[in-house]
Amino acid sequence: MTNPLRGEVFRLYKNLLYLGREYPKGTTYFRERLKAAFMKNKDVTDPEKIQKLIDRGEFVIKELEALYFLRKYRAMKKRYYEPEH
Amino acid sequence: MSARVLVGVKRVIDYAVKIRVKPDHTGVVTDGVKHSMNPFCEIAVEEAVRLKEKKLVKEIVAVSCGPQQVQETIRTALAMGADRGIHVEVSGKDYETLGPLQVSKIMAALAKKEEADLIILGKQAIDDDCNQTGQMTAALLDWPQGTFASELTLEGGKLKVVREVDGGLETIMINMPAVVTADLRLNTPRYATLPNIMKAKKKKIANVKPADLGVDVTSRLEVLNVDEPAQRLAGVKVETVEDLVGKLKESGRI
């Protein structure tokens, strides 16, 4: 199966794996779930469906970035600023 | 605008890591511990990148002082949008005693060498919490400083800085060249994703030694002891007001 979206799927997987290194519940936890999520859809062949799944993956990337930012921001705020701030 | 910005970034123990004091009380355990860019330095880099995106600044140079590993931190800055990096090699004992005075001397020397118009630093590092490097750098260069910046704008060749101070916000107008230190609310740093890191591999990191810049990194400070904060004792619950009064009398408080 030389689906042209194959490269994009791999890229998405690698990007998510990279982001998973900072996951609060641990890298292993994240990697297991990431692999399971991708494996669940391994037999999808319709390019439209694959694109939708890729888009969902991109959305998850944005969610993770937001999660990481908020975690860090809240930690810094708690440590360095007075409560009323 | 042909301005060049120097951004200092520091490699520190990751903010989420639980810090442990070394058994010999000389410092904190760093071997095998996750390190990352100081959160305030991330905000500094982000501000520089935004200035470049607005075409107010031409080139961003990311600087870090330390051993080989700090190159990772410089790479993160490059992935966020810096154009090139400078790694000032400091290792071993010198690195352990490296502090704001030495770093500010290095930054000042680099600012002159690179002909920088603006230096942006994080307001403080989360490991030593000194909050001195920016101020010292400005003093050494005799440049104006806008510290604790929560907003930065360029207005007619001058810098308008809104500073977070006790009791509110202070707005100042300073001439360029200047030193600015970033506070938490200056901006939201972008995440250095894998594709950006890959692209950043093409960007150059120059190696330089403090001696090349004419800086002596010997420290005038000696760390005598490092200890954990005292453990918080558990509280005691009481049932009635009489009990409370009794307990207070017991412990000699009233």
Short mmCIF file of C-alpha atoms in Angstrom, two decimals:
data_model
loop_
_atom_site.label_atom_id
_atom_site.label_comp_id
_atom_site.label_asym_id
_atom_site.label_seq_id
_atom_site.Cartn_x
_atom_site.Cartn_y
_atom_site.Cartn_z
CA MET A 1 0.00 0.00 0.00
CA THR A 2 1.79 3.10 -1.22
CA ASN A 3 -0.80 5.52 0.00
CA PRO A 4 0.53 9.07 -0.49
CA LEU A 5 -0.71 9.99 2.97
CA ARG A 6 1.60 7.34 4.48
CA GLY A 7 4.40 9.87 4.89
CA GLU A 8 2.06 12.31 6.62
CA VAL A 9 0.86 9.64 9.00
CA PHE A 10 4.42 8.73 9.94
CA ARG A 11 5.32 12.37 10.41
CA LEU A 12 2.29 12.86 12.65
CA TYR A 13 3.26 9.82 14.71
CA LYS A 14 6.82 11.06 15.15
CA ASN A 15 5.64 14.56 16.10
CA LEU A 16 3.22 13.18 18.68
CA LEU A 17 5.88 10.85 20.06
CA TYR A 18 8.22 13.82 20.48
CA LEU A 19 5.54 15.80 22.29
CA GLY A 20 4.82 12.80 24.50
CA ARG A 21 8.19 13.11 26.18
CA GLU A 22 6.81 15.87 28.37
CA TYR A 23 3.49 14.17 29.15
CA PRO A 24 2.63 14.51 32.87
CA LYS A 25 1.66 10.85 33.26
CA GLY A 26 4.95 9.68 31.77
CA THR A 27 6.45 8.92 28.35
CA THR A 28 5.65 5.19 28.48
CA TYR A 29 1.98 5.81 29.29
CA PHE A 30 1.75 8.23 26.38
CA ARG A 31 3.61 5.99 23.91
CA GLU A 32 1.42 2.97 24.69
CA ARG A 33 -1.76 4.94 24.12
CA LEU A 34 -0.40 6.65 21.01
CA LYS A 35 0.52 3.32 19.44
CA ALA A 36 -2.86 1.82 20.35
CA ALA A 37 -4.69 4.80 18.86
CA PHE A 38 -2.79 4.55 15.57
CA MET A 39 -3.02 0.74 15.40
CA LYS A 40 -6.79 0.91 15.86
CA ASN A 41 -7.05 2.66 12.48
CA LYS A 42 -4.33 0.77 10.60
CA ASP A 43 -6.76 -0.79 8.13
CA VAL A 44 -8.36 2.45 6.98
CA THR A 45 -7.77 2.96 3.25
CA ASP A 46 -10.15 5.75 2.25
CA PRO A 47 -7.93 8.88 1.76
CA GLU A 48 -10.69 11.16 3.02
CA LYS A 49 -11.01 9.20 6.25
CA ILE A 50 -7.24 9.12 6.68
CA GLN A 51 -7.06 12.88 6.21
CA LYS A 52 -9.76 13.33 8.86
CA LEU A 53 -7.77 11.18 11.26
CA ILE A 54 -4.60 13.15 10.49
CA ASP A 55 -6.50 16.36 11.19
CA ARG A 56 -7.63 14.90 14.50
CA GLY A 57 -3.99 14.09 15.27
CA GLU A 58 -2.97 17.69 14.49
CA PHE A 59 -5.71 18.84 16.86
CA VAL A 60 -4.31 16.62 19.59
CA ILE A 61 -0.91 18.24 19.03
CA LYS A 62 -2.47 21.65 19.61
CA GLU A 63 -4.22 20.36 22.73
CA LEU A 64 -0.97 18.98 24.13
CA GLU A 65 0.87 22.23 23.46
CA ALA A 66 -1.89 24.10 25.29
CA LEU A 67 -1.77 21.61 28.18
CA TYR A 68 1.99 21.97 28.54
CA PHE A 69 1.80 25.76 28.42
CA LEU A 70 -0.97 25.99 31.03
CA ARG A 71 0.81 23.58 33.36
CA LYS A 72 4.01 25.59 33.17
CA TYR A 73 2.24 28.96 33.41
CA ARG A 74 0.23 27.91 36.46
CA ALA A 75 3.31 26.46 38.17
CA MET A 76 5.31 29.65 37.56
CA LYS A 77 2.40 31.84 38.67
CA LYS A 78 1.98 29.84 41.86
CA ARG A 79 5.67 29.92 42.69
CA TYR A 80 6.51 33.50 41.88
CA TYR A 81 3.44 35.62 42.32
CA GLU A 82 1.19 36.72 45.19
CA PRO A 83 -2.28 35.13 45.24
CA GLU A 84 -4.17 38.32 44.29
CA HIS A 85 -2.21 38.64 41.05
CA MET B 1 15.26 48.17 11.03
CA SER B 2 18.62 46.47 11.07
CA ALA B 3 18.51 45.71 14.76
CA ARG B 4 20.23 42.66 16.17
CA VAL B 5 18.87 41.05 19.32
CA LEU B 6 20.90 38.98 21.73
CA VAL B 7 18.83 36.53 23.76
CA GLY B 8 20.33 34.74 26.72
CA VAL B 9 18.97 31.29 27.47
CA LYS B 10 19.80 29.14 30.46
CA ARG B 11 19.68 25.37 30.79
CA VAL B 12 18.08 24.55 34.12
CA ILE B 13 16.52 21.53 35.81
CA ASP B 14 13.02 21.14 34.37
CA TYR B 15 10.40 23.02 36.37
CA ALA B 16 8.30 19.87 36.93
CA VAL B 17 11.12 17.80 38.43
CA LYS B 18 11.18 17.11 42.15
CA ILE B 19 14.48 18.55 43.36
CA ARG B 20 16.68 16.48 45.66
CA VAL B 21 19.60 17.80 47.68
CA LYS B 22 22.88 15.91 47.32
CA PRO B 23 23.80 13.82 50.40
CA ASP B 24 26.92 15.92 50.94
CA HIS B 25 24.83 19.11 50.98
CA THR B 26 27.02 20.81 48.39
CA GLY B 27 24.22 21.23 45.93
CA VAL B 28 21.32 19.68 44.15
CA VAL B 29 21.28 16.37 42.21
CA THR B 30 21.67 17.16 38.50
CA ASP B 31 23.01 13.89 37.03
CA GLY B 32 20.39 12.08 34.99
CA VAL B 33 17.80 14.71 35.84
CA LYS B 34 15.63 16.21 33.10
CA HIS B 35 16.83 19.66 32.06
CA SER B 36 15.15 22.22 29.84
CA MET B 37 15.19 25.91 28.97
CA ASN B 38 14.36 28.25 31.84
CA PRO B 39 10.67 29.24 31.45
CA PHE B 40 11.46 32.96 31.59
CA CYS B 41 14.14 32.49 28.92
CA GLU B 42 11.49 30.83 26.71
CA ILE B 43 9.40 33.98 27.07
CA ALA B 44 12.47 36.08 26.17
CA VAL B 45 13.11 34.05 23.00
CA GLU B 46 9.43 34.26 22.05
CA GLU B 47 9.48 38.05 22.39
CA ALA B 48 12.56 38.31 20.17
CA VAL B 49 10.91 36.08 17.55
CA ARG B 50 7.74 38.19 17.62
CA LEU B 51 9.80 41.36 17.11
CA LYS B 52 11.43 39.69 14.10
CA GLU B 53 8.04 38.60 12.73
CA LYS B 54 6.90 42.23 12.98
CA LYS B 55 10.08 43.13 11.05
CA LEU B 56 11.29 45.37 13.87
CA VAL B 57 14.40 43.29 14.33
CA LYS B 58 16.66 41.70 11.73
CA GLU B 59 18.62 38.98 13.49
CA ILE B 60 18.23 36.99 16.69
CA VAL B 61 21.31 35.47 18.30
CA ALA B 62 20.72 32.94 21.08
CA VAL B 63 23.47 32.71 23.70
CA SER B 64 24.03 30.17 26.44
CA CYS B 65 26.93 29.57 28.82
CA GLY B 66 27.87 26.14 30.02
CA PRO B 67 29.09 22.68 29.04
CA GLN B 68 28.31 20.73 25.87
CA GLN B 69 24.72 20.04 26.95
CA VAL B 70 23.64 23.67 26.73
CA GLN B 71 23.75 23.27 22.95
CA GLU B 72 20.38 21.48 23.31
CA THR B 73 18.97 24.64 24.87
CA ILE B 74 20.42 26.79 22.10
CA ARG B 75 18.86 24.38 19.56
CA THR B 76 15.48 24.88 21.20
CA ALA B 77 15.90 28.65 20.85
CA LEU B 78 16.85 28.14 17.18
CA ALA B 79 13.78 25.93 16.73
CA MET B 80 11.61 28.72 18.16
CA GLY B 81 12.98 31.16 15.59
CA ALA B 82 16.43 32.43 16.54
CA ASP B 83 18.78 32.77 13.58
CA ARG B 84 22.06 31.57 15.04
CA GLY B 85 23.53 30.55 18.35
CA ILE B 86 26.63 31.22 20.41
CA HIS B 87 27.77 28.60 22.88
CA VAL B 88 30.11 30.04 25.51
CA GLU B 89 32.01 27.03 26.78
CA VAL B 90 32.20 26.85 30.55
CA SER B 91 32.56 23.48 32.21
CA GLY B 92 33.53 21.68 35.39
CA LYS B 93 34.18 23.73 38.50
CA ASP B 94 33.81 26.99 36.56
CA TYR B 95 30.31 25.98 35.53
CA GLU B 96 29.32 25.05 39.07
CA THR B 97 30.29 28.50 40.30
CA LEU B 98 29.04 30.40 37.22
CA GLY B 99 26.71 33.15 38.36
CA PRO B 100 25.01 36.36 37.21
CA LEU B 101 28.18 38.47 37.52
CA GLN B 102 30.18 36.24 35.19
CA VAL B 103 27.28 35.74 32.76
CA SER B 104 26.57 39.47 32.59
CA LYS B 105 30.25 40.15 31.83
CA ILE B 106 30.02 37.58 29.02
CA MET B 107 26.75 39.06 27.71
CA ALA B 108 28.23 42.57 27.77
CA ALA B 109 31.32 41.44 25.87
CA LEU B 110 29.16 39.61 23.30
CA ALA B 111 26.83 42.58 22.92
CA LYS B 112 29.81 44.75 21.97
CA LYS B 113 31.33 42.09 19.71
CA GLU B 114 28.06 41.32 17.91
CA GLU B 115 26.98 44.98 17.87
CA ALA B 116 23.64 44.13 19.42
CA ASP B 117 20.93 46.74 19.77
CA LEU B 118 18.80 44.87 22.25
CA ILE B 119 19.38 42.18 24.84
CA ILE B 120 16.40 40.20 26.08
CA LEU B 121 16.79 37.90 29.06
CA GLY B 122 14.46 36.05 31.34
CA LYS B 123 13.88 37.95 34.56
CA GLN B 124 15.34 35.15 36.67
CA ALA B 125 16.33 31.50 36.48
CA ILE B 126 14.17 28.99 38.32
CA ASP B 127 17.22 27.27 39.79
CA ASP B 128 19.08 30.12 41.46
CA ASP B 129 16.32 32.77 41.41
CA CYS B 130 18.98 35.50 41.30
CA ASN B 131 17.16 38.08 39.15
CA GLN B 132 20.50 39.87 38.61
CA THR B 133 21.92 39.07 35.18
CA GLY B 134 19.79 41.55 33.23
CA GLN B 135 20.43 44.38 35.63
CA MET B 136 24.18 43.70 35.84
CA THR B 137 24.48 43.44 32.05
CA ALA B 138 22.80 46.81 31.61
CA ALA B 139 25.09 48.36 34.22
CA LEU B 140 28.25 46.95 32.62
CA LEU B 141 27.20 48.27 29.20
CA ASP B 142 25.80 51.50 30.66
CA TRP B 143 22.55 50.77 28.77
CA PRO B 144 19.05 51.53 29.99
CA GLN B 145 17.06 48.58 31.33
CA GLY B 146 13.40 47.57 31.22
CA THR B 147 13.04 44.78 33.76
CA PHE B 148 9.98 42.65 34.61
CA ALA B 149 8.59 43.53 31.19
CA SER B 150 5.01 42.45 30.63
CA GLU B 151 4.68 44.44 27.42
CA LEU B 152 7.25 45.68 24.93
CA THR B 153 6.69 48.04 22.02
CA LEU B 154 8.98 49.97 19.72
CA GLU B 155 8.00 53.61 19.30
CA GLY B 156 10.11 55.81 17.07
CA GLY B 157 13.46 54.18 17.82
CA LYS B 158 12.72 54.01 21.54
CA LEU B 159 11.40 51.15 23.65
CA LYS B 160 8.20 51.42 25.61
CA VAL B 161 8.26 48.91 28.43
CA VAL B 162 5.35 48.13 30.74
CA ARG B 163 6.83 46.72 33.91
CA GLU B 164 5.16 44.55 36.52
CA VAL B 165 5.96 46.06 39.87
CA ASP B 166 4.55 45.66 43.37
CA GLY B 167 1.29 47.52 43.32
CA GLY B 168 0.65 47.43 39.60
CA LEU B 169 2.19 48.35 36.29
CA GLU B 170 4.77 50.98 35.43
CA THR B 171 5.28 52.25 31.89
CA ILE B 172 8.69 53.59 30.92
CA MET B 173 10.27 54.83 27.71
CA ILE B 174 13.92 53.91 27.23
CA ASN B 175 16.48 54.54 24.51
CA MET B 176 18.04 51.79 22.47
CA PRO B 177 20.37 49.97 22.85
CA ALA B 178 18.80 48.49 25.96
CA VAL B 179 18.43 45.41 28.14
CA VAL B 180 14.99 43.97 28.76
CA THR B 181 14.11 41.14 31.13
CA ALA B 182 10.97 39.13 30.48
CA ASP B 183 8.26 38.56 33.04
CA LEU B 184 5.64 35.82 32.98
CA ARG B 185 2.91 37.74 31.20
CA LEU B 186 5.02 39.15 28.38
CA ASN B 187 3.83 36.51 25.94
CA THR B 188 2.91 32.85 25.38
CA PRO B 189 5.98 30.99 24.12
CA ARG B 190 5.51 28.70 21.13
CA TYR B 191 6.35 25.04 21.51
CA ALA B 192 9.49 23.85 19.69
CA THR B 193 7.92 20.99 17.73
CA LEU B 194 9.92 18.25 16.04
CA PRO B 195 9.70 19.73 12.50
CA ASN B 196 11.05 23.07 13.82
CA ILE B 197 13.86 21.30 15.65
CA MET B 198 14.79 19.48 12.44
CA LYS B 199 14.80 22.72 10.44
CA ALA B 200 16.91 24.39 13.12
CA LYS B 201 19.68 21.83 12.68
CA LYS B 202 20.85 23.81 9.65
CA LYS B 203 21.37 26.91 11.79
CA LYS B 204 24.87 27.58 13.07
CA ILE B 205 26.07 27.56 16.67
CA ALA B 206 29.43 29.26 17.18
CA ASN B 207 31.77 28.15 19.96
CA VAL B 208 33.50 30.71 22.11
CA LYS B 209 35.46 30.63 25.37
CA PRO B 210 35.13 33.26 28.12
CA ALA B 211 38.86 33.97 27.77
CA ASP B 212 38.28 34.87 24.09
CA LEU B 213 35.94 37.58 25.31
CA GLY B 214 38.36 38.74 27.97
CA VAL B 215 36.12 37.54 30.79
CA ASP B 216 37.39 35.93 33.97
CA VAL B 217 34.80 33.46 35.23
CA THR B 218 36.23 32.89 38.69
CA SER B 219 33.55 33.31 41.29
CA ARG B 220 33.80 35.45 44.37
CA LEU B 221 31.16 33.37 46.07
CA GLU B 222 31.48 30.03 47.77
CA VAL B 223 28.51 27.80 48.49
CA LEU B 224 28.85 26.59 52.07
CA ASN B 225 25.74 24.48 52.43
CA VAL B 226 22.57 23.48 50.62
CA ASP B 227 19.60 22.20 52.63
CA GLU B 228 15.99 21.31 52.03
CA PRO B 229 13.38 23.61 53.53
CA ALA B 230 12.16 22.47 56.96
CA GLN B 231 9.38 19.93 56.78
CA ARG B 232 5.99 21.33 57.54
CA LEU B 233 4.62 19.72 60.67
CA ALA B 234 1.17 18.20 60.48
CA GLY B 235 -1.61 20.28 61.92
CA VAL B 236 -3.84 19.20 64.78
CA LYS B 237 -7.61 19.21 64.52
CA VAL B 238 -9.77 20.18 67.49
CA GLU B 239 -13.50 19.68 68.10
CA THR B 240 -14.59 22.76 70.01
CA VAL B 241 -13.50 26.29 70.76
CA GLU B 242 -12.66 25.24 74.34
CA ASP B 243 -10.30 22.60 72.92
CA LEU B 244 -8.67 25.23 70.71
CA VAL B 245 -8.13 27.58 73.64
CA GLY B 246 -6.79 24.67 75.72
CA LYS B 247 -4.30 23.68 72.98
CA LEU B 248 -3.14 27.27 72.53
CA LYS B 249 -2.58 27.61 76.29
CA GLU B 250 -0.70 24.29 76.29
CA SER B 251 1.78 25.39 73.67
CA GLY B 252 2.27 28.65 75.53
CA ARG B 253 0.77 30.79 72.79
CA ILE B 254 -1.68 32.58 75.08
#
